[in-house]
Amino acid sequence: MVIVVLVLGIAYAAFPFAPVVGIWAYDQVAPSAGPPEKVASAELNGSEPGSVLQATTLPLVTRKWEGRGLQAARVVYRSTSGDDMSPTIVSGSVFVPKGDAPAGGWPVVSLGHATLGIDTPCAPSLDSGLLGFLRYVNVFTGMGYAVALADFQGLGAKGIHPYSDSRTAALNMIDAVRALRHTFPDVSDRWVAFGDSQGAGASWAADEQAKDYAPELKLLGALAASPPADMTGIVQKAQDGTLTSEQRGVIQAIIESLARLHPDLNRDDFRTAGAKHYWNVLTDCRPANAYARSQAVDGVGPRDFAPKTPAAADRLRGLLEDWALPQKPLSEPLYVYYGGKDPFIDAEWTTAAIQRACALGGSVTIKYDPDGGHNPSDALDAIQWMTDRFEGKPAKNDC
């Protein structure tokens, strides 16, 4: 029961931005923790996706109560851009329980985190509490799993974060499993993806990509809680002036991320003077800026992000269509939770994405709550579904 209660608290409310409770630069000078050290068991001699460039201990994590039963490392590793399959360098954190591994090694959960920001400092691996995810790492390691927690491209390591690009985040999640296996011994090749909100899109996409991208790993299934599978519809809502207050933060982050990726995309084609006034505050994930950010969210209205021209709307819609799921058939069974009253992601968007995944031949277990919001009311069903995958039981197919 303790496990269930803790998992229920997973940071769904962090979408689009959760307050960053600390930064790695501060952690490194904390007097009680000592400096990070190289992980002796890490293999640093590869050049393929998932190979590790750097692996250092996380003393501030392992000295916390939740981290005392862990072996933990911050890793910088090679991955791949989902847009053009070019090589990238990303970061994350990896964990194994202390003690002897079971026969076959520790089975793996690759966690996909909710939105924490779009700037480099907004990364779990740079924070002593993993930006709230340490408690979930503690839960899963307590259940006997090794855990990989990707920061996602552009967070924690140099680069641009492609916000809402689930395919790129998925490749980061898959390569985090590889990096985990290169960092600690006795880790199994059997794994599941488990994501919420932004990370749910990554988990779903990891299910699609795993068969071809990482055939040496044995994906057993993926769980996606409130996935932003297809955010194309947010453009029409911006045009109609029907964005919820939560969706205003989402579309602002999407526009800013896309403008960084595509320098010819003019931010002013998608914002009023009022939105421009608050723009930089809205994307600032620093904890000291939390109050100002909340004021900025209150200061923008449902029409402040409307595309100025039909051409601008078509451009934004097309870019989001390129990222929409599904991209290809699922590799293994998928579990999807979504709520009918989610203020961030319209339920019909998720319904349509699930229908397309089913049409491609996928196996999808659907947990739809017509009165639910962005947070599921409980995680009992999801945890049991995940356990069943490791036990080799068949998954219910609601397609």
mmCIF file of C-alpha atoms in Angstrom:
data_model
loop_
_atom_site.group_PDB
_atom_site.id
_atom_site.type_symbol
_atom_site.label_atom_id
_atom_site.label_comp_id
_atom_site.label_asym_id
_atom_site.label_seq_id
_atom_site.Cartn_x
_atom_site.Cartn_y
_atom_site.Cartn_z
ATOM 1 C CA MET A 1 0.000 0.000 0.000
ATOM 2 C CA VAL A 2 2.875 2.383 0.683
ATOM 3 C CA ILE A 3 4.095 1.840 -2.859
ATOM 4 C CA VAL A 4 0.705 2.701 -4.315
ATOM 5 C CA VAL A 5 0.340 5.870 -2.259
ATOM 6 C CA LEU A 6 3.752 7.119 -3.329
ATOM 7 C CA VAL A 7 3.233 6.374 -6.988
ATOM 8 C CA LEU A 8 -0.085 8.217 -6.868
ATOM 9 C CA GLY A 9 1.848 11.375 -6.127
ATOM 10 C CA ILE A 10 3.732 11.317 -9.411
ATOM 11 C CA ALA A 11 4.211 14.823 -10.716
ATOM 12 C CA TYR A 12 1.367 15.084 -13.211
ATOM 13 C CA ALA A 13 0.667 18.596 -11.975
ATOM 14 C CA ALA A 14 4.103 19.638 -13.184
ATOM 15 C CA PHE A 15 2.810 20.053 -16.736
ATOM 16 C CA PRO A 16 3.636 22.554 -18.151
ATOM 17 C CA PHE A 17 6.089 23.736 -15.475
ATOM 18 C CA ALA A 18 7.019 22.450 -12.051
ATOM 19 C CA PRO A 19 9.007 24.594 -9.624
ATOM 20 C CA VAL A 20 12.663 23.652 -9.638
ATOM 21 C CA VAL A 21 13.569 23.006 -6.026
ATOM 22 C CA GLY A 22 17.311 23.319 -6.408
ATOM 23 C CA ILE A 23 20.098 23.507 -8.942
ATOM 24 C CA TRP A 24 23.116 21.317 -9.412
ATOM 25 C CA ALA A 25 25.563 24.194 -9.115
ATOM 26 C CA TYR A 26 24.376 24.791 -5.556
ATOM 27 C CA ASP A 27 24.402 21.092 -4.753
ATOM 28 C CA GLN A 28 28.055 20.764 -5.663
ATOM 29 C CA VAL A 29 29.147 23.147 -2.913
ATOM 30 C CA ALA A 30 26.858 21.840 -0.178
ATOM 31 C CA PRO A 31 29.236 21.208 2.742
ATOM 32 C CA SER A 32 27.753 17.927 3.971
ATOM 33 C CA ALA A 33 27.741 15.933 0.756
ATOM 34 C CA GLY A 34 31.254 15.980 -0.639
ATOM 35 C CA PRO A 35 32.081 16.161 -4.326
ATOM 36 C CA PRO A 36 30.835 13.670 -6.916
ATOM 37 C CA GLU A 37 33.274 10.915 -7.826
ATOM 38 C CA LYS A 38 33.761 8.813 -10.928
ATOM 39 C CA VAL A 39 31.770 5.580 -10.957
ATOM 40 C CA ALA A 40 34.385 2.829 -11.074
ATOM 41 C CA SER A 41 32.134 0.273 -12.753
ATOM 42 C CA ALA A 42 31.138 2.546 -15.649
ATOM 43 C CA GLU A 43 32.196 1.597 -19.173
ATOM 44 C CA LEU A 44 33.352 4.735 -20.993
ATOM 45 C CA ASN A 45 34.747 3.262 -24.183
ATOM 46 C CA GLY A 46 31.783 3.110 -26.567
ATOM 47 C CA SER A 47 30.704 5.311 -29.459
ATOM 48 C CA GLU A 48 27.176 4.038 -30.141
ATOM 49 C CA PRO A 49 23.869 5.464 -28.830
ATOM 50 C CA GLY A 50 23.617 4.833 -25.108
ATOM 51 C CA SER A 51 27.375 4.749 -24.590
ATOM 52 C CA VAL A 52 28.494 6.741 -21.572
ATOM 53 C CA LEU A 53 30.855 9.694 -21.742
ATOM 54 C CA GLN A 54 30.782 10.511 -18.047
ATOM 55 C CA ALA A 55 29.380 8.801 -14.952
ATOM 56 C CA THR A 56 29.660 10.408 -11.526
ATOM 57 C CA THR A 57 28.141 9.642 -8.162
ATOM 58 C CA LEU A 58 25.228 11.658 -6.772
ATOM 59 C CA PRO A 59 26.225 12.154 -3.120
ATOM 60 C CA LEU A 60 23.443 14.630 -2.396
ATOM 61 C CA VAL A 61 20.908 12.105 -3.621
ATOM 62 C CA THR A 62 22.280 9.082 -1.783
ATOM 63 C CA ARG A 63 22.617 10.992 1.492
ATOM 64 C CA LYS A 64 18.925 11.810 1.521
ATOM 65 C CA TRP A 65 16.614 9.438 3.352
ATOM 66 C CA GLU A 66 14.969 8.375 0.077
ATOM 67 C CA GLY A 67 18.351 7.711 -1.514
ATOM 68 C CA ARG A 68 20.067 5.633 1.143
ATOM 69 C CA GLY A 69 19.095 2.340 -0.447
ATOM 70 C CA LEU A 70 20.407 3.341 -3.865
ATOM 71 C CA GLN A 71 23.483 3.251 -5.982
ATOM 72 C CA ALA A 72 23.107 6.397 -8.063
ATOM 73 C CA ALA A 73 24.955 8.104 -10.886
ATOM 74 C CA ARG A 74 24.575 11.122 -13.103
ATOM 75 C CA VAL A 75 25.445 10.123 -16.649
ATOM 76 C CA VAL A 76 26.257 12.010 -19.816
ATOM 77 C CA TYR A 77 25.614 9.720 -22.752
ATOM 78 C CA ARG A 78 25.151 9.540 -26.494
ATOM 79 C CA SER A 79 21.687 9.563 -28.012
ATOM 80 C CA THR A 80 19.876 10.496 -31.205
ATOM 81 C CA SER A 81 17.623 13.284 -32.459
ATOM 82 C CA GLY A 82 14.227 11.971 -33.460
ATOM 83 C CA ASP A 83 13.876 14.661 -36.115
ATOM 84 C CA ASP A 84 16.837 13.746 -38.320
ATOM 85 C CA MET A 85 18.501 10.811 -36.486
ATOM 86 C CA SER A 86 21.660 12.851 -35.952
ATOM 87 C CA PRO A 87 23.849 11.996 -32.935
ATOM 88 C CA THR A 88 23.363 14.007 -29.747
ATOM 89 C CA ILE A 89 24.829 14.238 -26.250
ATOM 90 C CA VAL A 90 22.310 14.151 -23.414
ATOM 91 C CA SER A 91 22.265 13.570 -19.665
ATOM 92 C CA GLY A 92 20.265 11.714 -17.065
ATOM 93 C CA SER A 93 20.507 9.730 -13.866
ATOM 94 C CA VAL A 94 20.563 5.980 -13.274
ATOM 95 C CA PHE A 95 19.946 3.875 -10.191
ATOM 96 C CA VAL A 96 20.132 0.317 -8.900
ATOM 97 C CA PRO A 97 19.110 -1.039 -5.493
ATOM 98 C CA LYS A 98 21.815 -1.888 -3.020
ATOM 99 C CA GLY A 99 22.279 -5.581 -2.442
ATOM 100 C CA ASP A 100 22.498 -8.638 -4.635
ATOM 101 C CA ALA A 101 20.743 -8.588 -7.996
ATOM 102 C CA PRO A 102 18.253 -11.354 -8.829
ATOM 103 C CA ALA A 103 19.101 -14.010 -11.392
ATOM 104 C CA GLY A 104 19.253 -12.329 -14.783
ATOM 105 C CA GLY A 105 19.965 -8.921 -13.269
ATOM 106 C CA TRP A 106 17.809 -6.050 -12.074
ATOM 107 C CA PRO A 107 14.789 -5.512 -14.360
ATOM 108 C CA VAL A 108 14.527 -1.903 -15.544
ATOM 109 C CA VAL A 109 11.980 0.902 -15.399
ATOM 110 C CA SER A 110 12.802 3.843 -17.659
ATOM 111 C CA LEU A 111 11.007 6.877 -16.235
ATOM 112 C CA GLY A 112 9.746 9.715 -18.426
ATOM 113 C CA HIS A 113 9.361 12.912 -16.418
ATOM 114 C CA ALA A 114 6.657 15.548 -16.684
ATOM 115 C CA THR A 115 7.467 19.005 -18.016
ATOM 116 C CA LEU A 116 10.032 20.751 -15.839
ATOM 117 C CA GLY A 117 11.041 23.562 -18.222
ATOM 118 C CA ILE A 118 12.715 24.001 -21.586
ATOM 119 C CA ASP A 119 16.090 25.442 -20.543
ATOM 120 C CA THR A 120 19.295 23.546 -19.774
ATOM 121 C CA PRO A 121 19.128 23.929 -15.944
ATOM 122 C CA CYS A 122 15.623 22.382 -15.821
ATOM 123 C CA ALA A 123 16.861 18.799 -15.472
ATOM 124 C CA PRO A 124 16.237 16.189 -12.761
ATOM 125 C CA SER A 125 19.877 15.083 -12.684
ATOM 126 C CA LEU A 126 20.977 18.585 -11.648
ATOM 127 C CA ASP A 127 18.848 18.588 -8.506
ATOM 128 C CA SER A 128 19.428 16.761 -5.229
ATOM 129 C CA GLY A 129 15.793 15.622 -5.154
ATOM 130 C CA LEU A 130 15.610 14.940 -8.897
ATOM 131 C CA LEU A 131 12.986 17.714 -9.068
ATOM 132 C CA GLY A 132 10.563 15.578 -7.102
ATOM 133 C CA PHE A 133 11.314 12.298 -8.848
ATOM 134 C CA LEU A 134 13.593 10.854 -6.165
ATOM 135 C CA ARG A 135 10.585 9.524 -4.273
ATOM 136 C CA TYR A 136 9.470 7.599 -7.371
ATOM 137 C CA VAL A 137 12.947 6.257 -7.980
ATOM 138 C CA ASN A 138 12.855 5.124 -4.361
ATOM 139 C CA VAL A 139 9.516 3.383 -4.915
ATOM 140 C CA PHE A 140 10.639 1.475 -7.997
ATOM 141 C CA THR A 141 14.025 0.470 -6.593
ATOM 142 C CA GLY A 142 12.188 -0.655 -3.467
ATOM 143 C CA MET A 143 10.130 -2.928 -5.709
ATOM 144 C CA GLY A 144 13.351 -4.434 -7.062
ATOM 145 C CA TYR A 145 13.829 -2.459 -10.266
ATOM 146 C CA ALA A 146 16.777 -0.552 -11.632
ATOM 147 C CA VAL A 147 15.712 2.893 -12.849
ATOM 148 C CA ALA A 148 16.821 5.111 -15.722
ATOM 149 C CA LEU A 149 15.681 8.747 -15.684
ATOM 150 C CA ALA A 150 16.549 10.685 -18.837
ATOM 151 C CA ASP A 151 16.703 14.470 -18.575
ATOM 152 C CA PHE A 152 15.617 14.786 -22.246
ATOM 153 C CA GLN A 153 17.598 16.549 -24.952
ATOM 154 C CA GLY A 154 18.575 20.120 -24.098
ATOM 155 C CA LEU A 155 17.916 19.666 -20.375
ATOM 156 C CA GLY A 156 21.020 19.062 -18.286
ATOM 157 C CA ALA A 157 23.322 19.111 -21.314
ATOM 158 C CA LYS A 158 23.885 21.710 -24.013
ATOM 159 C CA GLY A 159 21.392 21.866 -26.836
ATOM 160 C CA ILE A 160 17.853 22.927 -27.648
ATOM 161 C CA HIS A 161 15.007 21.143 -25.916
ATOM 162 C CA PRO A 162 12.414 20.114 -28.547
ATOM 163 C CA TYR A 163 9.327 20.468 -26.376
ATOM 164 C CA SER A 164 6.500 18.116 -27.434
ATOM 165 C CA ASP A 165 8.838 16.062 -29.637
ATOM 166 C CA SER A 166 7.999 12.715 -28.071
ATOM 167 C CA ARG A 167 10.120 10.780 -30.552
ATOM 168 C CA THR A 168 13.364 12.468 -29.492
ATOM 169 C CA ALA A 169 12.499 12.094 -25.805
ATOM 170 C CA ALA A 170 11.735 8.428 -26.475
ATOM 171 C CA LEU A 171 15.172 7.802 -27.931
ATOM 172 C CA ASN A 172 16.659 9.526 -24.879
ATOM 173 C CA MET A 173 14.650 7.159 -22.640
ATOM 174 C CA ILE A 174 15.792 4.087 -24.555
ATOM 175 C CA ASP A 175 19.408 5.200 -24.513
ATOM 176 C CA ALA A 176 19.119 5.879 -20.780
ATOM 177 C CA VAL A 177 18.486 2.147 -20.344
ATOM 178 C CA ARG A 178 21.635 1.438 -22.325
ATOM 179 C CA ALA A 179 23.556 3.993 -20.252
ATOM 180 C CA LEU A 180 22.295 2.371 -17.053
ATOM 181 C CA ARG A 181 23.594 -1.002 -18.241
ATOM 182 C CA HIS A 182 26.962 0.568 -19.099
ATOM 183 C CA THR A 183 27.200 2.183 -15.651
ATOM 184 C CA PHE A 184 26.236 -0.540 -13.181
ATOM 185 C CA PRO A 185 26.714 -4.327 -13.431
ATOM 186 C CA ASP A 186 23.990 -6.947 -13.139
ATOM 187 C CA VAL A 187 21.264 -4.990 -14.944
ATOM 188 C CA SER A 188 18.809 -6.959 -17.076
ATOM 189 C CA ASP A 189 17.908 -6.240 -20.690
ATOM 190 C CA ARG A 190 14.185 -6.548 -19.755
ATOM 191 C CA TRP A 191 12.512 -3.181 -19.302
ATOM 192 C CA VAL A 192 9.341 -1.122 -19.361
ATOM 193 C CA ALA A 193 8.813 2.566 -20.085
ATOM 194 C CA PHE A 194 6.756 4.502 -17.527
ATOM 195 C CA GLY A 195 5.944 8.151 -18.183
ATOM 196 C CA ASP A 196 3.550 10.871 -17.155
ATOM 197 C CA SER A 197 2.490 13.984 -19.053
ATOM 198 C CA GLN A 198 5.410 15.012 -21.285
ATOM 199 C CA GLY A 199 7.127 11.791 -20.276
ATOM 200 C CA ALA A 200 3.998 9.828 -21.186
ATOM 201 C CA GLY A 201 4.372 10.944 -24.777
ATOM 202 C CA ALA A 202 8.000 9.834 -24.590
ATOM 203 C CA SER A 203 6.982 6.471 -23.117
ATOM 204 C CA TRP A 204 4.415 5.896 -25.877
ATOM 205 C CA ALA A 205 6.951 6.838 -28.543
ATOM 206 C CA ALA A 206 9.572 4.593 -26.925
ATOM 207 C CA ASP A 207 7.171 1.702 -27.432
ATOM 208 C CA GLU A 208 7.012 2.570 -31.134
ATOM 209 C CA GLN A 209 10.757 3.061 -31.586
ATOM 210 C CA ALA A 210 12.215 0.287 -29.413
ATOM 211 C CA LYS A 211 11.921 -2.664 -31.796
ATOM 212 C CA ASP A 212 14.027 -1.086 -34.538
ATOM 213 C CA TYR A 213 16.165 1.287 -32.474
ATOM 214 C CA ALA A 214 17.222 -1.061 -29.673
ATOM 215 C CA PRO A 215 16.681 -4.679 -30.736
ATOM 216 C CA GLU A 216 19.199 -5.910 -28.146
ATOM 217 C CA LEU A 217 16.898 -4.730 -25.347
ATOM 218 C CA LYS A 218 13.689 -6.545 -24.439
ATOM 219 C CA LEU A 219 10.901 -4.007 -24.047
ATOM 220 C CA LEU A 220 7.909 -5.592 -22.316
ATOM 221 C CA GLY A 221 5.485 -2.676 -22.527
ATOM 222 C CA ALA A 222 4.978 1.030 -21.916
ATOM 223 C CA LEU A 223 2.734 3.063 -19.636
ATOM 224 C CA ALA A 224 1.582 6.560 -20.590
ATOM 225 C CA ALA A 225 -0.410 8.651 -18.116
ATOM 226 C CA SER A 226 -1.992 11.743 -19.712
ATOM 227 C CA PRO A 227 0.179 11.653 -22.839
ATOM 228 C CA PRO A 228 0.431 14.704 -25.132
ATOM 229 C CA ALA A 229 0.268 12.321 -28.074
ATOM 230 C CA ASP A 230 -0.997 14.875 -30.585
ATOM 231 C CA MET A 231 -1.014 18.564 -29.687
ATOM 232 C CA THR A 232 -2.016 19.760 -33.162
ATOM 233 C CA GLY A 233 -5.466 20.762 -31.921
ATOM 234 C CA ILE A 234 -4.014 23.434 -29.664
ATOM 235 C CA VAL A 235 -3.463 25.635 -32.734
ATOM 236 C CA GLN A 236 -7.190 25.773 -33.510
ATOM 237 C CA LYS A 237 -7.962 26.530 -29.865
ATOM 238 C CA ALA A 238 -5.494 29.424 -29.985
ATOM 239 C CA GLN A 239 -7.222 30.725 -33.118
ATOM 240 C CA ASP A 240 -10.651 30.363 -31.520
ATOM 241 C CA GLY A 241 -9.593 31.948 -28.233
ATOM 242 C CA THR A 242 -10.627 28.866 -26.255
ATOM 243 C CA LEU A 243 -7.303 27.916 -24.659
ATOM 244 C CA THR A 244 -7.558 26.976 -21.002
ATOM 245 C CA SER A 245 -5.215 28.813 -18.650
ATOM 246 C CA GLU A 246 -3.120 25.642 -18.465
ATOM 247 C CA GLN A 247 -2.922 25.372 -22.256
ATOM 248 C CA ARG A 248 -1.614 28.931 -22.518
ATOM 249 C CA GLY A 249 1.531 27.844 -20.715
ATOM 250 C CA VAL A 250 1.783 24.783 -22.938
ATOM 251 C CA ILE A 251 1.504 26.653 -26.230
ATOM 252 C CA GLN A 252 3.954 29.318 -25.085
ATOM 253 C CA ALA A 253 6.554 26.631 -24.356
ATOM 254 C CA ILE A 254 5.843 24.974 -27.707
ATOM 255 C CA ILE A 255 6.268 28.236 -29.625
ATOM 256 C CA GLU A 256 9.470 29.172 -27.817
ATOM 257 C CA SER A 257 10.975 25.729 -28.315
ATOM 258 C CA LEU A 258 10.098 25.682 -32.010
ATOM 259 C CA ALA A 259 11.487 29.199 -32.490
ATOM 260 C CA ARG A 260 14.806 28.037 -31.059
ATOM 261 C CA LEU A 261 14.808 25.031 -33.378
ATOM 262 C CA HIS A 262 13.687 27.020 -36.431
ATOM 263 C CA PRO A 263 15.249 30.512 -36.394
ATOM 264 C CA ASP A 264 12.997 31.626 -39.259
ATOM 265 C CA LEU A 265 9.903 31.107 -37.109
ATOM 266 C CA ASN A 266 8.849 34.530 -35.812
ATOM 267 C CA ARG A 267 7.589 34.465 -32.234
ATOM 268 C CA ASP A 268 5.615 37.652 -32.880
ATOM 269 C CA ASP A 269 3.438 35.738 -35.344
ATOM 270 C CA PHE A 270 2.014 33.896 -32.327
ATOM 271 C CA ARG A 271 1.844 36.422 -29.495
ATOM 272 C CA THR A 272 0.288 39.722 -28.568
ATOM 273 C CA ALA A 273 2.197 42.565 -26.942
ATOM 274 C CA GLY A 274 0.830 41.387 -23.600
ATOM 275 C CA ALA A 275 2.172 37.868 -24.071
ATOM 276 C CA LYS A 276 5.501 39.249 -25.260
ATOM 277 C CA HIS A 277 5.773 41.257 -22.035
ATOM 278 C CA TYR A 278 5.628 38.053 -19.969
ATOM 279 C CA TRP A 279 7.493 35.827 -22.435
ATOM 280 C CA ASN A 280 10.845 35.323 -20.741
ATOM 281 C CA VAL A 281 9.259 34.935 -17.320
ATOM 282 C CA LEU A 282 6.994 32.169 -18.599
ATOM 283 C CA THR A 283 9.948 30.008 -19.645
ATOM 284 C CA ASP A 284 12.115 30.638 -16.569
ATOM 285 C CA CYS A 285 12.217 27.500 -14.401
ATOM 286 C CA ARG A 286 14.333 28.957 -11.583
ATOM 287 C CA PRO A 287 12.745 28.521 -8.140
ATOM 288 C CA ALA A 288 13.241 32.200 -7.339
ATOM 289 C CA ASN A 289 11.004 33.002 -10.302
ATOM 290 C CA ALA A 290 8.081 30.790 -9.264
ATOM 291 C CA TYR A 291 5.849 33.625 -8.041
ATOM 292 C CA ALA A 292 6.589 35.849 -11.032
ATOM 293 C CA ARG A 293 5.857 32.929 -13.344
ATOM 294 C CA SER A 294 2.492 32.288 -11.721
ATOM 295 C CA GLN A 295 1.657 35.973 -12.084
ATOM 296 C CA ALA A 296 2.636 35.838 -15.746
ATOM 297 C CA VAL A 297 0.337 32.873 -16.363
ATOM 298 C CA ASP A 298 -2.501 34.867 -14.826
ATOM 299 C CA GLY A 299 -1.560 37.858 -16.965
ATOM 300 C CA VAL A 300 -2.086 36.216 -20.359
ATOM 301 C CA GLY A 301 -5.465 35.500 -21.883
ATOM 302 C CA PRO A 302 -6.942 32.849 -24.202
ATOM 303 C CA ARG A 303 -6.368 35.000 -27.311
ATOM 304 C CA ASP A 304 -2.806 36.092 -26.537
ATOM 305 C CA PHE A 305 -1.261 33.212 -28.528
ATOM 306 C CA ALA A 306 -3.449 33.292 -31.635
ATOM 307 C CA PRO A 307 -1.499 32.994 -34.916
ATOM 308 C CA LYS A 308 -1.559 36.338 -36.729
ATOM 309 C CA THR A 309 -2.116 34.820 -40.186
ATOM 310 C CA PRO A 310 -3.451 31.594 -41.696
ATOM 311 C CA ALA A 311 0.069 30.873 -42.951
ATOM 312 C CA ALA A 312 1.462 31.157 -39.424
ATOM 313 C CA ALA A 313 -1.237 28.814 -38.129
ATOM 314 C CA ASP A 314 -0.496 26.300 -40.876
ATOM 315 C CA ARG A 315 3.231 26.434 -40.099
ATOM 316 C CA LEU A 316 2.690 25.749 -36.414
ATOM 317 C CA ARG A 317 0.141 23.048 -37.124
ATOM 318 C CA GLY A 318 2.474 21.347 -39.585
ATOM 319 C CA LEU A 319 5.371 21.299 -37.149
ATOM 320 C CA LEU A 320 3.185 19.716 -34.478
ATOM 321 C CA GLU A 321 1.820 17.189 -36.965
ATOM 322 C CA ASP A 322 5.403 16.090 -37.627
ATOM 323 C CA TRP A 323 5.726 15.242 -33.926
ATOM 324 C CA ALA A 324 2.272 13.712 -33.395
ATOM 325 C CA LEU A 325 1.816 10.104 -32.325
ATOM 326 C CA PRO A 326 1.534 7.460 -33.520
ATOM 327 C CA GLN A 327 4.565 7.568 -35.782
ATOM 328 C CA LYS A 328 4.682 3.812 -36.403
ATOM 329 C CA PRO A 329 3.190 0.576 -34.991
ATOM 330 C CA LEU A 330 3.760 -0.271 -31.348
ATOM 331 C CA SER A 331 6.510 -2.728 -30.490
ATOM 332 C CA GLU A 332 4.798 -4.051 -27.355
ATOM 333 C CA PRO A 333 1.574 -3.462 -25.382
ATOM 334 C CA LEU A 334 0.766 0.104 -24.318
ATOM 335 C CA TYR A 335 -1.209 1.274 -21.273
ATOM 336 C CA VAL A 336 -2.832 4.710 -21.547
ATOM 337 C CA TYR A 337 -4.577 6.691 -18.824
ATOM 338 C CA TYR A 338 -6.361 9.919 -19.716
ATOM 339 C CA GLY A 339 -9.105 12.048 -18.216
ATOM 340 C CA GLY A 340 -12.158 13.634 -19.788
ATOM 341 C CA LYS A 341 -11.603 16.875 -17.879
ATOM 342 C CA ASP A 342 -7.861 17.257 -18.366
ATOM 343 C CA PRO A 343 -7.239 21.030 -18.591
ATOM 344 C CA PHE A 344 -3.945 20.545 -20.437
ATOM 345 C CA ILE A 345 -4.752 17.932 -23.091
ATOM 346 C CA ASP A 346 -8.223 17.678 -24.641
ATOM 347 C CA ALA A 347 -9.511 14.128 -24.266
ATOM 348 C CA GLU A 348 -10.598 13.884 -27.900
ATOM 349 C CA TRP A 349 -6.998 14.433 -29.004
ATOM 350 C CA THR A 350 -5.894 11.376 -27.027
ATOM 351 C CA THR A 351 -8.882 9.315 -28.145
ATOM 352 C CA ALA A 352 -8.032 9.961 -31.790
ATOM 353 C CA ALA A 353 -4.358 9.083 -31.265
ATOM 354 C CA ILE A 354 -5.303 5.805 -29.567
ATOM 355 C CA GLN A 355 -7.637 4.948 -32.439
ATOM 356 C CA ARG A 356 -4.823 5.513 -34.923
ATOM 357 C CA ALA A 357 -2.459 3.339 -32.861
ATOM 358 C CA CYS A 358 -5.073 0.586 -32.797
ATOM 359 C CA ALA A 359 -5.559 0.874 -36.559
ATOM 360 C CA LEU A 360 -1.835 0.215 -36.979
ATOM 361 C CA GLY A 361 -2.260 -3.085 -35.157
ATOM 362 C CA GLY A 362 -1.224 -2.072 -31.658
ATOM 363 C CA SER A 363 -2.319 -3.572 -28.356
ATOM 364 C CA VAL A 364 -3.580 -0.788 -26.070
ATOM 365 C CA THR A 365 -5.022 -1.058 -22.576
ATOM 366 C CA ILE A 366 -7.190 2.036 -22.115
ATOM 367 C CA LYS A 367 -7.913 3.592 -18.719
ATOM 368 C CA TYR A 368 -10.280 6.484 -19.463
ATOM 369 C CA ASP A 369 -11.902 8.445 -16.646
ATOM 370 C CA PRO A 370 -14.611 10.768 -18.018
ATOM 371 C CA ASP A 371 -14.500 12.864 -14.851
ATOM 372 C CA GLY A 372 -10.727 12.659 -14.445
ATOM 373 C CA GLY A 373 -8.246 15.448 -14.869
ATOM 374 C CA HIS A 374 -4.545 15.369 -15.616
ATOM 375 C CA ASN A 375 -3.939 13.206 -12.521
ATOM 376 C CA PRO A 376 -5.315 9.663 -12.313
ATOM 377 C CA SER A 377 -7.328 9.014 -9.180
ATOM 378 C CA ASP A 378 -5.198 5.969 -8.406
ATOM 379 C CA ALA A 379 -2.269 4.027 -9.787
ATOM 380 C CA LEU A 380 -3.290 0.539 -8.696
ATOM 381 C CA ASP A 381 -4.241 -0.528 -12.192
ATOM 382 C CA ALA A 382 -1.084 0.890 -13.786
ATOM 383 C CA ILE A 383 1.264 -0.740 -11.283
ATOM 384 C CA GLN A 384 -0.468 -4.096 -11.644
ATOM 385 C CA TRP A 385 -0.286 -3.784 -15.437
ATOM 386 C CA MET A 386 3.450 -3.141 -15.225
ATOM 387 C CA THR A 387 3.971 -6.062 -12.845
ATOM 388 C CA ASP A 388 2.063 -8.342 -15.198
ATOM 389 C CA ARG A 389 4.397 -7.429 -18.057
ATOM 390 C CA PHE A 390 7.430 -8.588 -16.083
ATOM 391 C CA GLU A 391 5.592 -11.757 -15.091
ATOM 392 C CA GLY A 392 4.820 -12.601 -18.713
ATOM 393 C CA LYS A 393 1.044 -12.356 -18.416
ATOM 394 C CA PRO A 394 -0.981 -11.281 -21.478
ATOM 395 C CA ALA A 395 -2.079 -7.642 -21.679
ATOM 396 C CA LYS A 396 -5.711 -6.673 -22.140
ATOM 397 C CA ASN A 397 -6.251 -5.195 -25.603
ATOM 398 C CA ASP A 398 -9.028 -2.602 -25.703
ATOM 399 C CA CYS A 399 -8.588 -1.782 -29.391
#
